[in-house]
Amino acid sequence: MKTLLAIDDELSVREAYRLILSDRYRVLLAPDGATALRLMRENHVDLILLDMVMPAMGGMEVLDEIVKLDSLIPVIV
């Protein structure tokens, strides 16, 4: 099963991703960029859903770090 990482600061959005996509993906959820980057280091990730507007580390900053870790992972913003 492929792994999807959903990064969003809103709990309801993360839960919606989990409910909708968990039958097709192993879904990892991150409330912020730092958690997402840690999860990427600890797990193989096939696809990322990324929120642009988040506190502390914004979506573009997270995207820059994602590309540094693995430039081949597809990211949907």
XYZ file of N, CA and C in Angstrom, residues 5-61:
171
model
N 1.257 11.461 2.836
C 1.481 12.351 3.972
C 0.638 13.600 3.768
N -0.286 13.840 4.692
C -1.136 15.032 4.641
C -0.660 16.020 5.698
N -0.323 17.225 5.244
C 0.210 18.257 6.133
C -0.785 19.404 6.160
N -1.416 19.597 7.314
C -2.395 20.682 7.455
C -2.542 21.006 8.929
N -2.611 22.287 9.259
C -2.722 22.679 10.663
C -4.139 22.519 11.218
N -5.115 22.281 10.355
C -6.494 22.112 10.821
C -6.815 20.638 11.010
N -7.172 20.286 12.234
C -7.478 18.898 12.575
C -8.595 18.337 11.699
N -9.626 19.120 11.440
C -10.754 18.621 10.646
C -10.329 18.260 9.222
N -9.416 19.007 8.656
C -8.917 18.715 7.308
C -8.094 17.431 7.326
N -7.222 17.293 8.323
C -6.417 16.072 8.431
C -7.307 14.848 8.598
N -8.317 14.959 9.437
C -9.231 13.837 9.661
C -10.023 13.510 8.395
N -10.407 14.529 7.639
C -11.125 14.290 6.379
C -10.232 13.527 5.402
N -8.976 13.918 5.291
C -8.037 13.177 4.438
C -7.961 11.719 4.883
N -7.821 11.511 6.194
C -7.706 10.148 6.717
C -8.956 9.329 6.379
N -10.126 9.892 6.625
C -11.371 9.172 6.375
C -11.572 8.854 4.894
N -11.259 9.807 4.040
C -11.506 9.641 2.609
C -10.467 8.748 1.931
N -9.225 8.821 2.378
C -8.139 8.177 1.642
C -7.575 6.904 2.271
N -7.975 6.582 3.496
C -7.342 5.452 4.190
C -7.663 4.091 3.592
N -8.676 3.997 2.751
C -8.935 2.713 2.103
C -7.981 2.457 0.933
N -7.319 3.517 0.426
C -6.400 3.375 -0.707
C -4.944 3.649 -0.352
N -4.709 4.337 0.767
C -3.359 4.732 1.174
C -3.148 4.482 2.658
N -1.910 4.270 3.011
C -1.510 4.389 4.411
C -1.353 5.896 4.612
N -2.143 6.470 5.484
C -2.191 7.928 5.632
C -1.426 8.353 6.883
N -0.414 9.205 6.674
C 0.312 9.838 7.774
C -0.190 11.269 7.874
N -0.390 11.743 9.095
C -0.930 13.089 9.297
C 0.063 13.946 10.072
N 0.245 15.174 9.597
C 1.157 16.107 10.265
C 0.464 17.456 10.455
N 0.467 17.980 11.683
C -0.157 19.272 11.945
C 0.720 20.475 11.603
N 1.995 20.206 11.285
C 2.928 21.304 10.997
C 4.107 20.777 10.186
N 4.902 21.701 9.705
C 6.029 21.350 8.855
C 7.086 20.516 9.556
N 7.399 20.853 10.782
C 8.438 20.113 11.507
C 8.047 18.648 11.677
N 6.796 18.398 12.029
C 6.317 17.024 12.174
C 6.351 16.303 10.833
N 5.947 16.998 9.783
C 5.946 16.397 8.447
C 7.350 15.975 8.024
N 8.320 16.825 8.248
C 9.690 16.510 7.859
C 10.236 15.338 8.666
N 9.874 15.262 9.944
C 10.274 14.117 10.765
C 9.650 12.830 10.225
N 8.355 12.890 9.893
C 7.676 11.717 9.349
C 8.295 11.277 8.021
N 8.712 12.238 7.216
C 9.372 11.908 5.948
C 10.697 11.191 6.180
N 11.412 11.597 7.203
C 12.694 10.958 7.501
C 12.498 9.536 8.035
N 11.371 9.296 8.693
C 11.113 8.008 9.343
C 10.343 7.021 8.468
N 9.717 7.494 7.375
C 8.847 6.652 6.556
C 9.090 6.897 5.080
N 8.837 5.875 4.296
C 8.815 6.075 2.846
C 7.478 6.735 2.508
N 7.504 7.855 1.796
C 6.287 8.588 1.431
C 6.188 8.627 -0.089
N 4.994 8.294 -0.606
C 4.769 8.264 -2.050
C 4.103 9.522 -2.588
N 3.349 10.216 -1.736
C 2.589 11.398 -2.165
C 2.371 12.303 -0.969
N 2.424 13.626 -1.208
C 2.214 14.595 -0.128
C 1.104 15.552 -0.511
N 0.197 15.793 0.449
C -0.807 16.856 0.341
C -0.358 17.948 1.301
N -0.163 19.152 0.785
C 0.457 20.222 1.573
C -0.405 21.469 1.613
N -0.706 21.916 2.824
C -1.404 23.186 3.046
C -0.378 24.310 2.931
N -0.747 25.402 2.316
C 0.183 26.524 2.156
C 0.198 27.464 3.353
N -0.954 27.645 3.989
C -1.051 28.619 5.074
C -1.057 27.883 6.416
N 0.097 27.931 7.090
C 0.246 27.299 8.397
C 1.101 28.207 9.274
N 0.877 28.161 10.581
C 1.710 28.968 11.473
C 3.126 28.399 11.572
N 4.018 29.183 12.037
C 5.432 28.824 12.250
C 6.159 28.602 10.929
N 5.908 27.493 10.262
C 6.600 27.155 9.018
C 5.548 27.091 7.915
N 5.554 28.060 7.033
C 4.565 28.116 5.953
C 4.794 27.053 4.901
N 3.807 26.870 4.059
C 3.837 25.831 3.047
C 5.021 25.906 2.097
N 5.385 27.089 1.661
C 6.527 27.215 0.744
C 7.833 26.808 1.417
N 7.974 27.163 2.677
C 9.175 26.772 3.422
C 9.217 25.250 3.591
